[in-house]
XYZ file of C-alpha atoms in Angstrom:
711
model
C -15.174 22.902 -170.612
C -17.162 21.383 -173.550
C -17.480 22.954 -177.009
C -21.167 23.859 -176.456
C -20.210 25.392 -173.045
C -17.355 27.445 -174.567
C -19.545 28.713 -177.383
C -22.497 29.500 -175.369
C -20.643 31.353 -172.624
C -18.752 33.216 -175.468
C -22.171 34.413 -176.740
C -23.253 35.436 -173.283
C -20.041 37.394 -172.789
C -20.300 39.293 -176.093
C -23.946 40.054 -175.487
C -23.093 41.485 -172.038
C -20.386 43.574 -173.581
C -22.626 44.928 -176.150
C -25.268 45.726 -173.408
C -22.715 47.494 -171.378
C -21.430 49.476 -174.503
C -24.974 50.653 -175.477
C -25.769 51.697 -171.867
C -22.579 53.746 -171.752
C -23.602 55.478 -175.239
C -27.028 56.166 -173.830
C -25.503 57.749 -170.750
C -23.062 59.827 -172.720
C -25.754 61.054 -175.261
C -28.290 61.439 -172.528
C -31.000 59.577 -174.364
C -33.097 56.469 -173.710
C -34.145 56.023 -177.246
C -32.763 53.038 -179.350
C -29.658 52.391 -177.080
C -31.519 51.283 -173.901
C -33.898 48.922 -175.716
C -30.749 47.389 -177.462
C -29.045 47.007 -174.171
C -32.068 45.175 -172.721
C -32.186 42.964 -175.742
C -28.363 42.044 -175.235
C -28.750 41.393 -171.522
C -31.754 39.152 -172.046
C -29.935 37.273 -174.876
C -27.139 36.657 -172.417
C -29.450 35.419 -169.775
C -31.090 33.048 -172.258
C -27.680 31.671 -173.360
C -26.703 30.895 -169.664
C -30.042 29.118 -168.778
C -29.974 27.174 -172.112
C -26.619 25.941 -171.407
C -27.628 24.817 -167.999
C -30.603 22.919 -169.412
C -28.313 20.916 -171.654
C -26.587 19.343 -168.601
C -29.753 18.602 -166.614
C -30.125 15.197 -165.092
C -33.843 15.086 -164.385
C -37.093 15.858 -166.106
C -37.985 18.533 -163.249
C -34.596 20.257 -163.457
C -34.638 20.223 -167.268
C -38.159 21.749 -167.339
C -37.220 24.506 -164.835
C -34.186 25.425 -166.891
C -36.181 25.383 -170.228
C -39.023 27.430 -168.697
C -36.480 30.003 -167.722
C -34.980 30.079 -171.037
C -38.268 30.452 -172.910
C -39.209 33.291 -170.472
C -35.986 35.226 -171.223
C -36.654 34.694 -174.930
C -40.252 36.040 -174.658
C -38.788 39.082 -172.754
C -36.034 39.490 -175.567
C -38.943 39.705 -178.129
C -40.703 42.324 -176.208
C -37.492 44.436 -175.993
C -36.863 43.718 -179.695
C -40.340 45.125 -180.652
C -39.458 48.203 -178.424
C -36.030 48.586 -180.050
C -37.139 48.275 -183.756
C -40.024 50.621 -183.156
C -37.497 53.440 -182.130
C -34.828 52.235 -184.517
C -36.938 52.566 -187.681
C -38.964 55.657 -186.287
C -42.340 53.569 -186.733
C -45.195 56.144 -186.631
C -48.123 53.565 -186.235
C -47.414 52.833 -182.574
C -50.472 50.539 -182.109
C -48.959 47.835 -184.197
C -45.935 47.389 -182.006
C -48.209 47.927 -178.923
C -50.345 45.075 -180.104
C -47.377 42.779 -180.628
C -46.017 43.576 -177.079
C -49.479 42.825 -175.764
C -49.471 39.313 -177.401
C -45.989 38.639 -176.054
C -47.124 39.831 -172.607
C -50.066 37.199 -172.951
C -47.512 34.625 -173.859
C -45.358 35.406 -170.862
C -48.411 35.167 -168.507
C -49.368 31.808 -170.043
C -45.806 30.685 -169.668
C -45.541 31.669 -166.110
C -48.837 30.170 -164.968
C -48.598 26.983 -166.948
C -46.618 24.264 -164.977
C -44.427 23.221 -167.832
C -44.558 26.537 -169.710
C -45.972 27.479 -173.065
C -44.016 24.850 -175.147
C -44.443 21.594 -173.481
C -47.308 19.576 -171.924
C -47.430 18.072 -168.382
C -46.214 14.630 -169.559
C -42.657 14.908 -170.705
C -39.451 12.940 -170.549
C -35.784 13.565 -170.658
C -33.700 12.236 -173.670
C -29.999 12.517 -174.077
C -29.057 13.523 -177.688
C -25.568 12.460 -178.809
C -23.980 15.022 -180.985
C -21.738 14.194 -183.825
C -18.606 15.495 -182.091
C -18.999 13.300 -179.175
C -20.962 15.529 -176.633
C -24.390 14.803 -175.465
C -27.144 17.258 -174.356
C -30.453 16.752 -172.508
C -33.719 17.454 -174.385
C -37.156 17.648 -173.213
C -39.541 15.620 -175.408
C -43.157 14.831 -175.307
C -46.530 16.184 -176.455
C -46.706 19.939 -176.858
C -49.266 21.888 -174.786
C -52.229 23.200 -176.717
C -51.353 26.707 -175.578
C -48.254 26.498 -177.768
C -50.363 27.633 -180.670
C -50.456 31.143 -178.976
C -46.668 31.412 -179.082
C -46.596 29.994 -182.605
C -49.014 32.513 -183.880
C -47.247 35.462 -182.151
C -43.852 34.479 -183.565
C -45.497 34.271 -186.968
C -46.928 37.753 -186.457
C -43.505 39.009 -185.394
C -41.807 37.697 -188.572
C -44.564 39.297 -190.829
C -44.133 42.548 -188.951
C -40.324 42.335 -189.441
C -40.733 41.748 -193.204
C -43.078 44.792 -193.331
C -40.464 46.878 -191.594
C -37.813 45.902 -194.106
C -40.171 47.080 -196.821
C -40.879 50.298 -195.057
C -37.145 51.180 -194.509
C -36.437 50.281 -198.339
C -39.226 52.646 -199.429
C -37.678 55.362 -197.309
C -34.328 54.696 -198.985
C -32.644 53.637 -195.735
C -30.994 50.611 -197.448
C -28.474 49.823 -194.851
C -31.161 49.643 -191.956
C -33.408 47.608 -194.307
C -30.494 45.190 -194.859
C -29.811 44.943 -191.048
C -33.450 44.052 -190.266
C -33.621 41.661 -193.299
C -30.569 39.795 -191.854
C -32.259 39.587 -188.405
C -35.427 38.133 -190.076
C -33.434 35.488 -191.915
C -31.453 34.481 -188.800
C -34.517 34.089 -186.661
C -36.556 32.217 -189.337
C -33.558 29.833 -189.893
C -33.261 29.384 -186.049
C -36.883 28.531 -185.677
C -36.910 26.013 -188.707
C -33.787 24.444 -187.354
C -35.477 24.225 -183.839
C -38.441 22.408 -185.453
C -36.180 19.640 -186.741
C -34.277 19.431 -183.305
C -37.521 18.921 -181.652
C -38.584 16.218 -184.247
C -35.101 14.596 -183.523
C -34.333 14.877 -187.115
C -31.231 16.938 -186.494
C -28.668 16.127 -183.866
C -27.562 19.682 -182.890
C -28.315 22.043 -179.949
C -30.740 24.935 -180.592
C -29.409 27.896 -182.577
C -31.601 30.651 -181.252
C -28.873 31.998 -179.071
C -26.220 32.279 -181.733
C -28.880 33.914 -184.055
C -29.717 36.372 -181.307
C -26.060 37.082 -181.114
C -25.756 37.569 -184.846
C -28.746 40.156 -184.808
C -27.088 42.026 -182.031
C -23.784 42.263 -183.790
C -25.353 43.429 -187.114
C -27.666 46.104 -185.569
C -25.081 47.036 -182.916
C -22.550 47.813 -185.686
C -25.068 50.192 -187.336
C -25.746 51.890 -184.129
C -22.133 52.403 -183.276
C -21.397 53.569 -186.869
C -24.156 56.253 -186.463
C -22.659 57.388 -183.264
C -19.291 57.619 -184.789
C -20.515 59.604 -187.883
C -22.368 62.022 -185.659
C -19.248 62.477 -183.499
C -17.101 63.374 -186.424
C -19.747 65.743 -187.886
C -19.902 67.560 -184.542
C -16.120 67.765 -184.252
C -15.988 69.275 -187.679
C -18.608 71.982 -186.833
C -16.814 72.832 -183.596
C -13.462 73.011 -185.463
C -15.078 75.457 -187.913
C -16.355 77.596 -185.074
C -13.047 77.453 -183.448
C -11.330 78.685 -186.583
C -13.886 81.480 -187.007
C -13.430 82.564 -183.286
C -9.625 82.372 -183.587
C -9.617 84.444 -186.859
C -11.775 87.157 -185.279
C -9.787 87.327 -182.063
C -6.287 87.413 -183.844
C -7.176 90.128 -186.291
C -5.174 93.358 -185.698
C -8.530 95.159 -186.783
C -11.708 96.170 -184.999
C -14.463 93.612 -185.642
C -18.099 94.500 -184.893
C -20.898 92.098 -185.471
C -24.559 93.646 -185.417
C -27.887 91.443 -185.657
C -30.921 92.316 -187.529
C -32.427 94.249 -184.653
C -29.445 96.701 -184.705
C -27.857 95.400 -181.522
C -24.165 94.490 -181.005
C -23.631 90.612 -181.235
C -19.968 90.272 -181.610
C -16.821 92.354 -180.690
C -13.168 91.111 -180.833
C -10.432 91.930 -178.190
C -9.160 94.704 -180.399
C -12.396 96.502 -180.282
C -12.720 95.949 -176.562
C -9.268 97.564 -176.043
C -9.982 100.529 -178.159
C -13.279 101.475 -176.412
C -12.093 100.369 -172.991
C -15.058 98.366 -172.218
C -15.354 94.513 -171.781
C -17.463 92.438 -174.261
C -20.158 91.604 -171.649
C -20.931 95.544 -171.406
C -21.081 95.883 -175.164
C -23.092 92.894 -176.308
C -26.802 93.606 -176.687
C -26.246 97.399 -176.913
C -26.979 99.591 -179.777
C -24.129 100.619 -182.102
C -24.612 104.286 -181.164
C -23.239 103.671 -177.559
C -19.721 103.166 -178.991
C -19.737 105.624 -181.871
C -18.854 109.221 -181.475
C -21.844 111.598 -181.724
C -20.819 112.703 -185.120
C -20.661 109.255 -186.642
C -23.976 107.835 -185.206
C -26.107 108.551 -188.263
C -23.360 107.063 -190.645
C -23.025 103.994 -188.544
C -26.692 103.277 -188.289
C -27.134 103.787 -191.944
C -24.265 101.436 -192.822
C -25.967 98.730 -190.454
C -29.343 99.145 -192.091
C -28.085 99.107 -195.678
C -25.994 96.045 -194.962
C -28.820 94.037 -193.369
C -31.215 94.887 -196.119
C -28.875 93.779 -198.752
C -27.992 97.141 -200.327
C -24.270 97.136 -200.983
C -23.051 100.183 -198.814
C -19.942 101.969 -199.892
C -17.020 101.881 -197.626
C -17.362 104.684 -195.047
C -15.447 106.211 -191.997
C -16.928 106.965 -188.660
C -15.085 107.286 -185.243
C -15.146 105.247 -182.097
C -15.175 106.526 -178.533
C -11.900 105.358 -177.472
C -10.756 104.674 -173.876
C -8.361 107.581 -173.804
C -11.200 109.926 -174.559
C -10.013 110.729 -178.053
C -12.260 109.731 -181.011
C -10.355 107.585 -183.368
C -11.503 107.518 -187.022
C -11.980 103.961 -188.527
C -12.505 103.039 -192.043
C -15.286 100.332 -192.098
C -16.203 97.626 -194.673
C -19.063 95.174 -194.067
C -20.306 91.817 -195.230
C -23.692 90.180 -194.518
C -23.890 87.126 -192.332
C -26.164 84.200 -193.293
C -27.372 81.238 -191.263
C -27.412 77.691 -192.484
C -30.632 78.160 -194.288
C -29.392 81.174 -196.177
C -31.277 83.736 -194.143
C -29.713 87.120 -193.272
C -28.782 87.052 -189.423
C -26.881 90.224 -189.173
C -23.775 91.933 -190.624
C -20.061 91.896 -189.840
C -18.066 95.224 -190.028
C -14.274 95.247 -190.074
C -12.598 98.499 -189.269
C -8.968 99.810 -189.738
C -7.670 102.686 -187.654
C -6.771 105.385 -190.198
C -6.299 108.098 -187.590
C -2.525 107.520 -187.642
C -2.267 106.234 -191.170
C -0.027 103.363 -190.098
C -2.204 100.796 -191.926
C -2.382 100.920 -195.700
C -5.596 100.464 -197.710
C -3.901 97.353 -199.238
C -3.638 95.583 -195.811
C -7.235 96.240 -195.035
C -8.403 94.755 -198.432
C -6.428 91.690 -197.748
C -7.845 91.347 -194.248
C -11.452 91.796 -195.578
C -10.802 89.223 -198.402
C -9.547 86.870 -195.720
C -12.551 87.276 -193.585
C -14.958 87.103 -196.507
C -13.281 83.893 -197.934
C -13.407 82.197 -194.506
C -17.123 83.309 -193.942
C -17.972 81.940 -197.394
C -16.142 78.703 -196.778
C -17.812 78.173 -193.310
C -21.039 79.087 -194.711
C -20.905 76.422 -197.375
C -19.509 73.808 -194.964
C -21.948 74.477 -192.101
C -24.898 74.412 -194.335
C -23.831 70.892 -195.324
C -22.747 69.752 -191.865
C -25.797 70.947 -190.027
C -28.056 69.181 -192.627
C -25.965 66.027 -192.040
C -26.412 66.296 -188.218
C -30.145 66.756 -188.605
C -30.620 63.909 -191.280
C -31.489 61.245 -188.714
C -34.078 63.532 -186.775
C -37.639 62.801 -187.813
C -39.500 66.042 -188.739
C -43.185 65.597 -187.766
C -44.819 68.887 -186.745
C -48.250 68.926 -188.478
C -50.469 69.389 -185.250
C -54.097 68.672 -185.665
C -56.681 65.986 -186.261
C -58.842 67.865 -188.710
C -59.838 66.225 -192.153
C -58.477 69.211 -193.977
C -55.131 68.757 -192.358
C -55.211 65.044 -192.933
C -55.642 65.938 -196.629
C -52.430 67.729 -196.518
C -50.590 65.004 -194.683
C -51.958 62.535 -197.308
C -50.680 64.692 -200.124
C -47.198 65.006 -198.395
C -46.936 61.238 -198.196
C -47.919 60.815 -201.867
C -45.382 63.298 -203.344
C -42.417 63.118 -200.938
C -40.657 60.142 -202.529
C -40.726 61.695 -205.957
C -38.926 64.641 -207.582
C -41.933 66.307 -209.078
C -42.303 70.210 -208.416
C -44.936 70.985 -205.797
C -47.000 74.209 -205.729
C -48.475 75.074 -202.320
C -51.246 77.689 -202.215
C -52.753 79.035 -198.874
C -53.034 82.257 -196.837
C -50.175 83.892 -195.086
C -49.252 82.234 -191.886
C -50.915 78.719 -192.557
C -47.705 76.936 -192.447
C -46.605 76.397 -196.051
C -43.024 76.377 -195.162
C -43.520 73.769 -192.576
C -45.256 71.541 -195.142
C -42.320 72.106 -197.641
C -39.903 70.990 -194.781
C -42.005 67.898 -194.289
C -41.836 67.005 -197.869
C -38.031 67.405 -197.990
C -37.499 65.524 -194.737
C -39.545 62.444 -196.037
C -37.807 62.510 -199.433
C -34.571 60.675 -200.573
C -33.028 64.345 -200.569
C -33.339 64.568 -196.785
C -29.597 64.210 -196.156
C -28.923 67.291 -198.343
C -29.692 71.024 -197.969
C -33.050 72.543 -197.631
C -32.738 76.102 -198.964
C -35.625 78.777 -198.687
C -35.632 82.079 -200.598
C -38.464 84.545 -200.162
C -39.247 86.039 -203.611
C -40.938 89.005 -202.010
C -38.246 90.042 -199.806
C -35.440 90.444 -202.470
C -35.018 93.687 -204.097
C -35.853 93.734 -207.780
C -32.327 94.199 -209.087
C -30.845 91.409 -206.882
C -33.278 88.549 -207.592
C -31.381 87.150 -210.582
C -27.976 87.316 -208.542
C -29.727 85.760 -205.466
C -31.151 82.847 -207.309
C -28.481 81.985 -209.818
C -25.350 83.799 -208.350
C -22.955 86.107 -209.923
C -19.280 86.380 -211.078
C -16.950 88.887 -209.618
C -17.263 92.252 -211.533
C -20.590 91.398 -212.880
C -22.009 94.607 -211.529
C -21.272 97.403 -209.057
C -20.577 95.818 -205.642
C -19.892 92.225 -207.055
C -16.350 92.087 -205.379
C -16.246 88.264 -205.516
C -17.987 85.259 -207.085
C -21.111 84.187 -205.318
C -23.107 81.012 -205.567
C -26.930 81.385 -205.910
C -29.685 79.556 -204.075
C -29.866 76.945 -206.799
C -26.366 75.871 -206.278
C -26.641 75.890 -202.559
C -29.564 73.472 -202.878
C -27.868 71.213 -205.366
C -28.863 67.623 -204.516
C -31.561 69.014 -202.085
C -34.763 70.969 -202.107
C -35.225 74.665 -202.951
C -38.390 76.416 -201.598
C -39.459 79.354 -203.699
C -41.570 81.134 -201.057
C -44.138 83.806 -202.328
C -43.364 82.795 -206.053
C -46.273 85.033 -207.104
C -43.911 87.986 -206.224
C -41.332 87.016 -208.648
C -40.750 89.698 -211.348
C -41.964 88.952 -214.873
C -38.526 89.386 -216.400
C -36.923 86.671 -214.127
C -39.723 84.094 -214.839
C -38.365 82.927 -218.189
C -34.875 82.506 -216.529
C -36.425 80.429 -213.777
C -38.485 78.319 -216.322
C -35.287 77.559 -218.291
C -33.409 76.615 -215.073
C -36.306 74.111 -214.350
C -36.437 72.718 -217.763
C -32.703 72.361 -218.407
C -31.431 71.710 -214.949
C -28.679 74.281 -215.200
C -28.357 77.875 -214.231
C -26.116 80.773 -215.531
C -24.545 83.074 -213.030
C -24.762 86.799 -213.742
C -21.747 87.788 -215.768
C -20.809 84.256 -216.714
C -21.108 82.730 -220.093
C -20.978 78.964 -219.170
C -24.082 77.080 -217.427
C -23.607 75.268 -214.012
C -25.500 71.959 -213.744
C -27.698 71.488 -210.713
C -29.893 68.898 -209.313
C -32.692 70.638 -207.337
C -36.190 69.604 -206.264
C -38.386 72.694 -206.574
C -41.302 73.528 -204.085
C -43.107 76.688 -204.700
C -45.538 78.430 -202.308
C -47.840 81.459 -202.573
C -50.598 83.346 -200.839
C -52.011 84.372 -204.232
C -54.180 82.271 -206.522
C -51.790 81.760 -209.408
C -54.321 80.687 -211.940
C -55.841 84.285 -211.528
C -52.398 85.782 -211.740
C -51.938 84.016 -214.978
C -55.269 85.380 -216.420
C -54.356 88.878 -215.339
C -50.944 88.529 -217.193
C -48.881 88.900 -213.932
C -47.566 85.361 -214.059
C -46.330 83.210 -217.029
C -48.641 80.360 -218.036
C -45.856 78.084 -218.947
C -44.019 78.606 -215.683
C -47.333 77.999 -213.859
C -47.892 74.687 -215.308
C -44.163 73.769 -214.822
C -44.648 74.408 -211.067
C -48.141 73.122 -210.506
C -47.393 69.463 -211.346
C -48.532 68.558 -207.755
C -50.742 71.287 -206.139
C -51.374 71.240 -202.405
C -53.745 73.783 -200.762
C -52.952 74.382 -197.165
C -56.286 75.291 -195.347
C -56.630 78.463 -193.238
C -56.987 78.106 -189.526
C -60.571 79.147 -189.607
C -61.503 76.125 -191.731
C -59.871 73.622 -189.162
C -61.142 75.004 -185.853
C -61.011 71.602 -184.261
C -57.096 71.828 -184.424
C -56.960 75.086 -182.371
C -57.075 73.389 -178.885
C -54.276 71.070 -179.961
C -52.131 74.069 -181.323
C -52.879 76.212 -178.173
C -51.568 73.376 -175.954
C -48.503 72.763 -178.088
C -47.501 76.418 -178.342
C -48.334 77.132 -174.505
C -46.038 74.186 -173.505
C -43.235 75.132 -175.910
C -43.077 78.810 -174.857
C -43.710 77.964 -171.103
C -40.555 75.843 -171.424
C -38.639 78.758 -173.105
C -39.712 81.127 -170.487
C -39.065 78.661 -167.636
C -42.747 78.936 -166.474
C -45.423 76.254 -165.766
C -48.437 76.737 -167.664
C -50.701 73.757 -167.247
C -54.200 75.133 -167.290
C -56.139 76.765 -170.131
C -59.459 78.162 -168.821
C -62.495 77.312 -170.988
C -63.194 81.080 -171.532
C -59.760 81.555 -172.955
C -59.986 78.413 -175.131
C -63.589 79.397 -176.327
C -62.368 82.861 -177.287
C -59.367 81.466 -179.164
C -61.623 78.898 -180.950
C -64.148 81.565 -181.951
C -61.643 84.161 -183.165
C -61.305 84.339 -186.994
C -57.455 84.249 -187.081
C -56.776 86.380 -190.219
C -53.018 85.713 -189.544
C -53.716 81.921 -189.258
C -51.346 79.766 -187.262
C -48.607 82.457 -187.184
C -50.995 84.888 -185.500
C -52.156 82.195 -183.089
C -48.382 81.443 -182.212
C -47.692 85.097 -181.504
C -50.809 85.512 -179.362
C -49.889 82.317 -177.232
C -46.339 83.548 -176.807
C -47.548 86.978 -175.547
C -50.020 85.179 -173.302
C -47.307 83.008 -171.841
C -45.085 85.965 -171.257
C -47.656 87.963 -169.441
C -49.318 85.171 -167.591
C -48.275 85.269 -163.857
C -49.474 81.841 -162.660
C -50.197 78.347 -164.012
C -53.314 79.470 -165.981
C -52.882 80.857 -169.419
C -54.308 84.488 -169.761
C -54.421 86.452 -172.959
C -52.330 89.591 -172.928
C -55.138 91.539 -174.774
C -58.607 90.952 -176.092
C -59.037 89.248 -179.455
C -61.128 90.650 -182.145
C -64.777 89.455 -182.398
C -65.959 86.606 -184.700
C -69.222 85.693 -186.211
C -70.806 82.449 -184.900
C -69.859 80.902 -188.221
C -66.266 81.855 -187.707
C -66.025 84.366 -190.493
C -64.278 87.456 -189.394
C -66.174 90.727 -188.787
C -64.907 93.630 -191.068
C -62.836 95.832 -188.682
C -62.568 98.861 -191.085
C -64.351 100.163 -194.269
C -62.439 100.909 -197.429
C -60.939 99.136 -200.309
C -61.137 95.338 -200.005
C -58.132 94.166 -202.340
C -55.543 92.081 -200.568
C -52.922 94.766 -201.103
C -55.199 97.462 -199.556
C -55.947 95.283 -196.481
C -52.347 94.382 -196.021
C -51.377 98.087 -196.328
C -53.917 99.199 -193.782
C -52.950 96.366 -191.343
C -49.230 97.369 -191.416
C -49.992 100.941 -190.950
C -52.200 100.232 -187.870
C -49.500 98.153 -186.270
C -46.811 100.955 -187.011
C -49.012 103.593 -185.433
C -49.562 101.388 -182.330
C -45.711 100.986 -182.064
C -45.036 104.615 -182.736
C -43.243 103.627 -185.991
C -40.754 101.287 -184.284
C -39.865 98.737 -186.924
C -37.221 96.470 -185.149
C -36.469 95.589 -181.551
C -38.598 94.164 -178.703
C -42.338 95.321 -179.117
C -41.547 96.589 -182.554
C -43.985 96.312 -185.602
C -41.948 93.420 -187.120
C -42.216 91.436 -183.930
C -45.984 91.898 -183.708
C -46.318 90.962 -187.383
C -44.299 87.864 -186.932
C -41.636 89.202 -189.742
C -38.163 89.946 -189.989
C -37.395 93.715 -189.834
C -35.711 93.652 -193.273
C -38.853 91.763 -194.716
C -41.189 94.386 -193.200
C -39.075 97.323 -194.513
C -39.261 95.596 -197.956
C -43.087 95.327 -197.865
C -43.302 98.836 -196.566
C -41.270 100.119 -199.621
C -43.427 97.978 -202.030
C -46.752 99.276 -200.503
C -45.413 102.963 -200.452
C -45.633 103.256 -196.648
C -43.692 106.140 -195.191
C -43.861 107.815 -191.860
C -44.657 111.281 -193.229
C -46.217 109.951 -196.430
C -49.810 109.464 -197.209
C -51.706 107.016 -194.826
């Protein structure tokens, strides 16, 4: 076999192997994005290598023309697959550009198929043997080019320009490795085209190098794809290992372990607890705590759960379980709060020691609780980082709408995302300020690190400093261990200070100092801790008015308001309501395993005319209830909406004081009365208001709302 034959068949074999590997990855990951287009590229490159090799040994003009026509056809198809691949590879959002390039390539393919000699040569051609320096000879087709070749040349030029622009886009995003890979591809293709020009002009005695260039691109980009898959595999394995260690610890403890979610329902029991109460876990999960507690201890158990979830450090307490032998066994309980990867409370974990027989000492219980707490803290820190790493390649793009006001927000996000300047977002409750903050983080160079959110209005006044900056062990009553604050959790990432207008005045100077100096001081500590955090603040108040009223520091306001963004209320972008309704209906229908594909005009008109005082959050809740109650494929509202003026301004539903606090208090009271003062659980006030139960209880306390108090 000749040298050229060996090299070209080797290129084809490597390309086929890469195609098979990427198809296998796509099958295992159950995704067609990126990997399937890459496999198509590799397969077409292999086909082009085989047909080009056959053309070099042709003995007649007609035979050579047929093989060259097949080779060029495969190369055009390779370009089409390349555009498809790089569009998904770089997450290009302007899809009309790759669509136009694919259209041009399709035109080239049609011209190539229809033209007798293809898109590269005219009808009058001749076969010429080219002697290579190492003794081989290959057949080349020479002669005048067809005028239609200008279409192919223009298309190739546009493809190279688009590839250069793609390199710049990836570099601006901070994706240097991907930018380098695309840059190598551009260089190889440009070099191969320049070399081909000299071969056609008989200035260089060499075969065309397009096939080796294609192979080089496949190897460079394929290595990057495989590296991403390997990284994702290792991260998933670490998360699973952490989860297995957690489950193993809970199951092996010689103590009763009880997990409760924010609705007060049992979410976790270990085998020891199952054995004590004589009931399997499937019968306990989802039940209220009172079902496994002796009647005398029900109130103590419920108080312990409520105080733990609300962040009020409960004292160690004792209450009895209903054991399998019918004898109530007293347990000494200690609790810790459970936080999800974003730092939000998702429930509490209670660890109980059987003290009815006094065979376990208090010292053993303390060691066991310390072990559980230490592992929980470790898993919390690791999983925050690992979950963020797994989500780093996912593009976050959930701004739904086409209105000019929403376009203004998107423009502001694009302007500020790449920088580290503080952002202040103002807007009414429920307009999606947190979503905008997450978009800024996802499009920033910090997207691979943590996004941490803290709701300033939901933290008790005495715990705000500890929540933000952390505390040392023994700093105050209940501080049994060192705890990192939200600033440290967000180190290297983004910290969202939600409802910043609710931040107490005595904490504001400390926050200002942290922003200016880039360091925080834990409560009870003397030394500062350096942090690198990008700050985004949001509020439903007008902070400039709060400054004038003396409720917010002016220097802190100017420090936060470097780049202000105002998120418009839903009533000011009514043209977005149909898109939002369709999106939420499809999302909740999929969750409920229903088919909702029709929205009657009357329903859409009612939704478009309603004032939406609760904005997008209220619309989301209305659509979720509508999907839940709709029996057929048509979306039906669960209950009539309030009326709205033709202009879209809400009609006043009640008389009385019109301050924001008074309106909020009245609305919460109305919902509580409708739900018969049920705060948590299905159909409760918290669910209707779109709030967490702990957040609603905090707002009720601040507004002085009590069941038997003044209304």
